[in-house]
Short mmCIF file of C-alpha atoms in Angstrom, two decimals:
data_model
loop_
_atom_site.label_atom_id
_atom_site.label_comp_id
_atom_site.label_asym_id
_atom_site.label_seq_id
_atom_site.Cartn_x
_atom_site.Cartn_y
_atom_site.Cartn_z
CA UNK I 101 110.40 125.99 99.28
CA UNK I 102 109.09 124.63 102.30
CA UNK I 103 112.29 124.14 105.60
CA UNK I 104 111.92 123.47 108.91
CA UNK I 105 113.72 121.70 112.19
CA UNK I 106 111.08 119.65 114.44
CA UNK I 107 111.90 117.58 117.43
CA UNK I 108 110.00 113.90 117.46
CA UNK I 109 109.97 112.23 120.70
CA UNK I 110 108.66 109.07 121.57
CA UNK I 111 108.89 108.33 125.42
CA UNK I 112 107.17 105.52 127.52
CA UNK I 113 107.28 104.97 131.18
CA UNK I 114 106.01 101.43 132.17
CA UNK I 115 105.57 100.04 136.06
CA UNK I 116 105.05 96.57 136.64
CA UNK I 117 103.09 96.00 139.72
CA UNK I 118 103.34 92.24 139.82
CA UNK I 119 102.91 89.74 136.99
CA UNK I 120 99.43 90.24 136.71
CA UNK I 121 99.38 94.37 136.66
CA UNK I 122 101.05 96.28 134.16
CA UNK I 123 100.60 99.85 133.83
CA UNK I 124 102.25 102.11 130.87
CA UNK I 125 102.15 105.88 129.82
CA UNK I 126 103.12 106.98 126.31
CA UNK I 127 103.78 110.26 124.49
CA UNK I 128 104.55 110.41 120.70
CA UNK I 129 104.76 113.82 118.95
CA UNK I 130 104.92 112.30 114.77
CA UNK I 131 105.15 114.00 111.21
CA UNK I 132 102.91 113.10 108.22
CA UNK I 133 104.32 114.62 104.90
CA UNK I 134 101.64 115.44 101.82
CA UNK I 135 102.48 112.36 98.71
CA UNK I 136 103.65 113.60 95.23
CA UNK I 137 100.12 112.86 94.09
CA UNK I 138 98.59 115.19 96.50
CA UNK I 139 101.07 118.08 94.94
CA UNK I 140 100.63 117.39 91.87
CA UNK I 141 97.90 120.21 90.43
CA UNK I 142 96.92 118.45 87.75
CA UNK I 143 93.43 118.05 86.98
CA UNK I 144 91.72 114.60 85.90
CA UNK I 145 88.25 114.95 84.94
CA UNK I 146 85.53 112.31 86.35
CA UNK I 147 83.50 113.88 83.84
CA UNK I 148 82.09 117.46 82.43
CA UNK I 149 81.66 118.63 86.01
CA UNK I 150 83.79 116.25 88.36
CA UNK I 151 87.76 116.46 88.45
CA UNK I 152 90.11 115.55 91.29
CA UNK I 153 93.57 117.69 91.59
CA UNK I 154 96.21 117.59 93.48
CA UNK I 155 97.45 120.88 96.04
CA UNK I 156 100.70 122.27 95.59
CA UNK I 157 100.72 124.51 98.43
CA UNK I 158 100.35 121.21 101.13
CA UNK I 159 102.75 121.47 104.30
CA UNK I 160 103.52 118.75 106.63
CA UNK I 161 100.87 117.47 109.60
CA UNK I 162 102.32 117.74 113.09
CA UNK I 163 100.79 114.26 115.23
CA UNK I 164 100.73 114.42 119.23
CA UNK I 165 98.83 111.41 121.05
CA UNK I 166 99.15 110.31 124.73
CA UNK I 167 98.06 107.02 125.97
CA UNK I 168 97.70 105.10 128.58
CA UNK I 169 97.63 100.92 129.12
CA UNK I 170 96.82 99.05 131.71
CA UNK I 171 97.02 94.82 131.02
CA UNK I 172 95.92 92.12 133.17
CA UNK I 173 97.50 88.58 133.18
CA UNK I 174 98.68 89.74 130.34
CA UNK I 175 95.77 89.11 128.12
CA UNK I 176 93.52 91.90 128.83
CA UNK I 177 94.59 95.32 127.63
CA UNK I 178 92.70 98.43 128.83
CA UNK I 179 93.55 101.80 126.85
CA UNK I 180 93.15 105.67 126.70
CA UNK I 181 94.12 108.17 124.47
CA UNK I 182 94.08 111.31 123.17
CA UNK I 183 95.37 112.22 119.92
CA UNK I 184 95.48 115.52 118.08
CA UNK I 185 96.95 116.86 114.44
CA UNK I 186 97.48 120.14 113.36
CA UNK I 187 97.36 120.97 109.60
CA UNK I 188 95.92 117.40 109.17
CA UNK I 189 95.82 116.04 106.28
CA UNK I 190 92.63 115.23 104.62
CA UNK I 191 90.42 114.86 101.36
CA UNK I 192 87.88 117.43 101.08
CA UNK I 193 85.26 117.80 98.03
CA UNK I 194 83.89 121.25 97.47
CA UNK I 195 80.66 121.97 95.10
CA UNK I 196 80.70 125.46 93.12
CA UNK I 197 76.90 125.61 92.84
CA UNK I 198 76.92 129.03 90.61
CA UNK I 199 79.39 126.93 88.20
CA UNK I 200 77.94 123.77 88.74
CA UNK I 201 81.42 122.06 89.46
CA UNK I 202 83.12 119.56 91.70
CA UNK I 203 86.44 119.97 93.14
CA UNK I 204 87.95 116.86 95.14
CA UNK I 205 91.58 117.66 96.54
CA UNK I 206 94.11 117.38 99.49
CA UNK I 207 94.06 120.15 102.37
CA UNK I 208 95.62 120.94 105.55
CA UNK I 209 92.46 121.14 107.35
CA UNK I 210 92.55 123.07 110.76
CA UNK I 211 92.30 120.28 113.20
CA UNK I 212 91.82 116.81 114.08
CA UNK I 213 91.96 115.37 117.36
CA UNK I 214 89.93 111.77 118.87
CA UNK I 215 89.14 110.35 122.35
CA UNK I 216 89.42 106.85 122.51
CA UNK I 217 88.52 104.15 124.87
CA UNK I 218 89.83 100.62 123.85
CA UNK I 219 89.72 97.04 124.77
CA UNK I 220 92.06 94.12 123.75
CA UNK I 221 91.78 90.45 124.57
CA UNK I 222 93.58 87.23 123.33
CA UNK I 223 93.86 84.10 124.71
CA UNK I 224 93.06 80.19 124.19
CA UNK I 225 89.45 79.57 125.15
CA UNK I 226 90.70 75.90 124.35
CA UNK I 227 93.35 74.17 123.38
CA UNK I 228 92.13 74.06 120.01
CA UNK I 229 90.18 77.57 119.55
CA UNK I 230 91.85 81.18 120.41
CA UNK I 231 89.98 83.98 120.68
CA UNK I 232 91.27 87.73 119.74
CA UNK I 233 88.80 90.73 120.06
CA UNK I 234 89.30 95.05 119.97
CA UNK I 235 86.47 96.84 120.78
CA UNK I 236 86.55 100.60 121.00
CA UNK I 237 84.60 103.50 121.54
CA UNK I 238 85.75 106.69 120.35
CA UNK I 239 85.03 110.89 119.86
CA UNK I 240 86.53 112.34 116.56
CA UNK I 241 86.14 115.78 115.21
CA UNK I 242 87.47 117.89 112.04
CA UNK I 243 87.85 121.16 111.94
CA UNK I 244 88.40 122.39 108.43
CA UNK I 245 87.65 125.67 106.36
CA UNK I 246 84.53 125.86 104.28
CA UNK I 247 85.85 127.16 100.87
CA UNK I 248 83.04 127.29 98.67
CA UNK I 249 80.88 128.70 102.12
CA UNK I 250 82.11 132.29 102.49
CA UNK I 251 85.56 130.34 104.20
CA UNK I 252 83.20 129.82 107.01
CA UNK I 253 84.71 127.66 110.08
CA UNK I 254 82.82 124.19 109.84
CA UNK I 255 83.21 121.41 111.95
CA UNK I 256 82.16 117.52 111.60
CA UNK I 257 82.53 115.29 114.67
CA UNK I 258 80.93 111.91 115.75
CA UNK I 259 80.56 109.69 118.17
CA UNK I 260 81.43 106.15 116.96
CA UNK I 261 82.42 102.63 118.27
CA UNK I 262 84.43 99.62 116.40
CA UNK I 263 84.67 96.16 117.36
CA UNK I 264 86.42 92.93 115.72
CA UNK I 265 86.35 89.39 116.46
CA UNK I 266 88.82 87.26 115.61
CA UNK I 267 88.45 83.28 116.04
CA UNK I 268 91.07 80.39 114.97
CA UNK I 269 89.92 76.61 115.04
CA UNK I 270 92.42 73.81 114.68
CA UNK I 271 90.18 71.22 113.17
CA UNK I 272 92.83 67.99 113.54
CA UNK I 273 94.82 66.60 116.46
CA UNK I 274 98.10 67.28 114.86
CA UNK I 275 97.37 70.94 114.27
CA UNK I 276 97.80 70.49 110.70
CA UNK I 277 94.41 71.94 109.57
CA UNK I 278 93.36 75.76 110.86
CA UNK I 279 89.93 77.54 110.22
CA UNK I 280 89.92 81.44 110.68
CA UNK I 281 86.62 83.45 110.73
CA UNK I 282 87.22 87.49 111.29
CA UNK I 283 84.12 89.97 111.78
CA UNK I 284 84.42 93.65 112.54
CA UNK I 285 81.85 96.44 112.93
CA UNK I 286 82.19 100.06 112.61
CA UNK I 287 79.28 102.17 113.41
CA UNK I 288 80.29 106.12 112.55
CA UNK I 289 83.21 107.53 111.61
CA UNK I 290 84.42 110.80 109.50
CA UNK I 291 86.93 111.48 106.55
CA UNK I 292 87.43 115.17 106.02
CA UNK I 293 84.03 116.68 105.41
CA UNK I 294 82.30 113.37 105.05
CA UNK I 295 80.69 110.77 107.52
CA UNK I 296 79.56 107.45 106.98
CA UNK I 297 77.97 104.39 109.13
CA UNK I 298 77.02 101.12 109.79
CA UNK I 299 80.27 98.73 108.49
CA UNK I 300 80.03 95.17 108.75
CA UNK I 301 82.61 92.64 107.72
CA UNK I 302 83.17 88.36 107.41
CA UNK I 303 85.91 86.88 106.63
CA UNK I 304 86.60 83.55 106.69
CA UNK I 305 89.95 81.40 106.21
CA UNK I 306 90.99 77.70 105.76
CA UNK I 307 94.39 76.14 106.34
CA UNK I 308 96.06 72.82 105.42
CA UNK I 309 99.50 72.35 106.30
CA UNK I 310 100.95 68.27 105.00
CA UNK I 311 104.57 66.92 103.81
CA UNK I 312 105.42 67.44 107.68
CA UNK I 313 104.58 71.04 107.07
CA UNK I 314 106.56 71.65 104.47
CA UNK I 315 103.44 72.71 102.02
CA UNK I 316 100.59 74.71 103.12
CA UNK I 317 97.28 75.23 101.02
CA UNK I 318 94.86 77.99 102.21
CA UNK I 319 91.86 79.34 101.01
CA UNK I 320 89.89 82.89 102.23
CA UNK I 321 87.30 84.72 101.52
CA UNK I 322 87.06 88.56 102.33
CA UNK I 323 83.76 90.79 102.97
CA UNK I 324 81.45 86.98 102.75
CA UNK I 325 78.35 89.24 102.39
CA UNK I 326 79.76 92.14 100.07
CA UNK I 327 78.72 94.35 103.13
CA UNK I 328 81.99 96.99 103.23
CA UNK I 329 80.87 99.52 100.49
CA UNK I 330 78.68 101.71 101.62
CA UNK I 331 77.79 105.42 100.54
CA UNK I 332 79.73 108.89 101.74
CA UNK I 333 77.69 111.98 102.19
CA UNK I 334 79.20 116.05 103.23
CA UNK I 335 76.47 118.32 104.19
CA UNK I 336 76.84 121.39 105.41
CA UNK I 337 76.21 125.27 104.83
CA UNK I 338 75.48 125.34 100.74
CA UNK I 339 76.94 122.22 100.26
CA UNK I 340 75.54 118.57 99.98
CA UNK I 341 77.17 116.22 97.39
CA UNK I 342 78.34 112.50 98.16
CA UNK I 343 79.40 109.59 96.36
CA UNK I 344 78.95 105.56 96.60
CA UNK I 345 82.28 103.77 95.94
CA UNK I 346 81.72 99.85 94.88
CA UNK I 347 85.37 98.19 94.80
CA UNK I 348 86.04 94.31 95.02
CA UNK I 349 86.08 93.83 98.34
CA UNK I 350 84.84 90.48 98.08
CA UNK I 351 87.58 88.27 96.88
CA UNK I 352 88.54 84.44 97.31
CA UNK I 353 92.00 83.86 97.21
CA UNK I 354 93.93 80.51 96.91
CA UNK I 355 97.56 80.27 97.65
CA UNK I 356 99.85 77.08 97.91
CA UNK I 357 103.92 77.53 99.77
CA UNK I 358 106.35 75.23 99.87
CA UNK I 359 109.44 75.04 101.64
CA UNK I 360 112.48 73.96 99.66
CA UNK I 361 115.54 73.25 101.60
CA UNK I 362 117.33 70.11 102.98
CA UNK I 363 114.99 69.93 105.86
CA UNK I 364 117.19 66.59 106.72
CA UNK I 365 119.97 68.01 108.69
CA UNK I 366 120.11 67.21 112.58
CA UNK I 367 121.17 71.20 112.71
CA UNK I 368 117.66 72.21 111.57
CA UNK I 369 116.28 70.20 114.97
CA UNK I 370 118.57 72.02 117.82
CA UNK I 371 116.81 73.38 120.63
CA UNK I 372 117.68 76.87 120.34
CA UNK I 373 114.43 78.47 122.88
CA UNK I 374 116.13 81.19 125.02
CA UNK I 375 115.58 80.78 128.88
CA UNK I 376 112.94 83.71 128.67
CA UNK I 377 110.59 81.42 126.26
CA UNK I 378 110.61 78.64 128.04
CA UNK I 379 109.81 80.75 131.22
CA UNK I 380 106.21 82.09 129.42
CA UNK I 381 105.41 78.54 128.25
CA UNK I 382 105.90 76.85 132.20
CA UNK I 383 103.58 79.71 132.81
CA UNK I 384 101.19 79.09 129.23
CA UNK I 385 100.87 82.77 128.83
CA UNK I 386 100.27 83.48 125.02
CA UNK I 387 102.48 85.77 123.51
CA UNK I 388 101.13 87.05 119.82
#
């Protein structure tokens, strides 16, 4: 039996300079709760000497992040944070050598807390190509409790950067025919005790809208170059085990919508933009 009574507040305090300048300070204190398949204890064998179980003594994970924002023109978006967890959930995967077993399970792991520097940009390079791109750079650490290492205190931190590029063509006059191409890059990052680098993804999108919009066809293609699986390792003290995941993450997809609906009625052509819309389009600011 697990009770408890936790305040969650959420407060931002935002000063606009002028409409260029925008400045903004946040504070968020969250809750993660453990899923019934974490609790669960039961034990499902890989094989001989693999099994994953679940942990039924899991307690909730207490979030706190700050951040800061500063946005120019209101396009460019300039961020800092700091964000720590106690009890943190995470996956951990512990090797009894003398027994020659593997134990994969949910833990409230001592720590986690990141340092993050980000960068957000979106606008229309042209009136027929918009640009989106994130790019940060980031420190992230876990502290968690080496169980099959004498409960020794281990740590695993790195030092890691992510970027994504986001670009949307519109390939006709009429706007009736889109082409989307998305890449992203990871370099490190860390889950529980392991680490793994070096994530690149494509993927690219096509669009046809026709019966005055009414239909749309599109066709995408995720992970172009099968590049997102990539191998986990954990090393530390006696232990040094890792595994090399391979699901389909290279998929084409092709979906057709139609709108049904008596698209004839004068009522479905009213002007109905409030005052504030048609105050960002005078301006052509680009609102996602």
């Amino acid at each position: 039996t697990q009770a408890y009574t936790e305040l969650f507040p959420n407060a931002t305090l935002q000063f606009n300079e002028d409409d260029n300048h925008q400045y903004s300070i946040n504070y968020k204190r969250g809750i993660q709760r453990p899923r019934y398949q974490s609790l669960n204890p039961y034990r499902y064998f890989l094989n001989e000497n693999q099994f994953d179980a679940g942990n039924p003594e899991l307690t909730r994970a207490i979030e706190n992040k700050i951040s800061f924002d500063f946005t120019y023109k209101g396009t460019y978006i300039f961020s800092a944070y700091y964000q720590h967890f106690n009890n943190n959930l995470e996956q951990l995967t512990f090797q009894d050598n003398a027994n020659r077993l593997l134990l994969t399970s949910d833990f409230n792991i001592d720590q986690t807390f990141q340092y993050s520097l980000d960068f957000t940009y979106y606008s229309y390079v042209k009136d027929w190509w918009f640009v989106s791109t994130y790019m940060s750079g980031f420190y992230l650490q876990n502290n968690f409790t080496g169980l099959q290492s004498d409960n020794t205190d281990e740590q695993n931190n790195t030092n890691g950067y992510f970027a994504q590029l986001f670009n949307q063509y519109t390939l006709s006059q009429k706007g009736a025919l889109y082409f989307d191409a998305s890449a992203y890059y990871l370099s490190n990052f860390v889950f529980g005790s392991f680490d793994y680098k070096n994530q690149f993804g494509l993927d690219l999108g096509l669009t046809k809208s026709f019966a005055k919009k009414r239909a749309t066809v599109t066709l995408n293609i995720t992970d172009v170059f099968n590049t997102m699986n990539i191998p986990l390792t954990s090393r530390y003290a006696n232990q040094d085990n890792g595994f090399f995941s391979k699901p389909e993450s290279r998929t084409v997809s092709f979906a057709l919508r139609y709108k049904f609906g008596n698209f004839r009625l004068s009522d479905n052509n009213r002007e109905t933009k409030p005052a504030e819309q048609e105050r960002f389009e005078k301006k052509k600011s680009f609102r996602p």
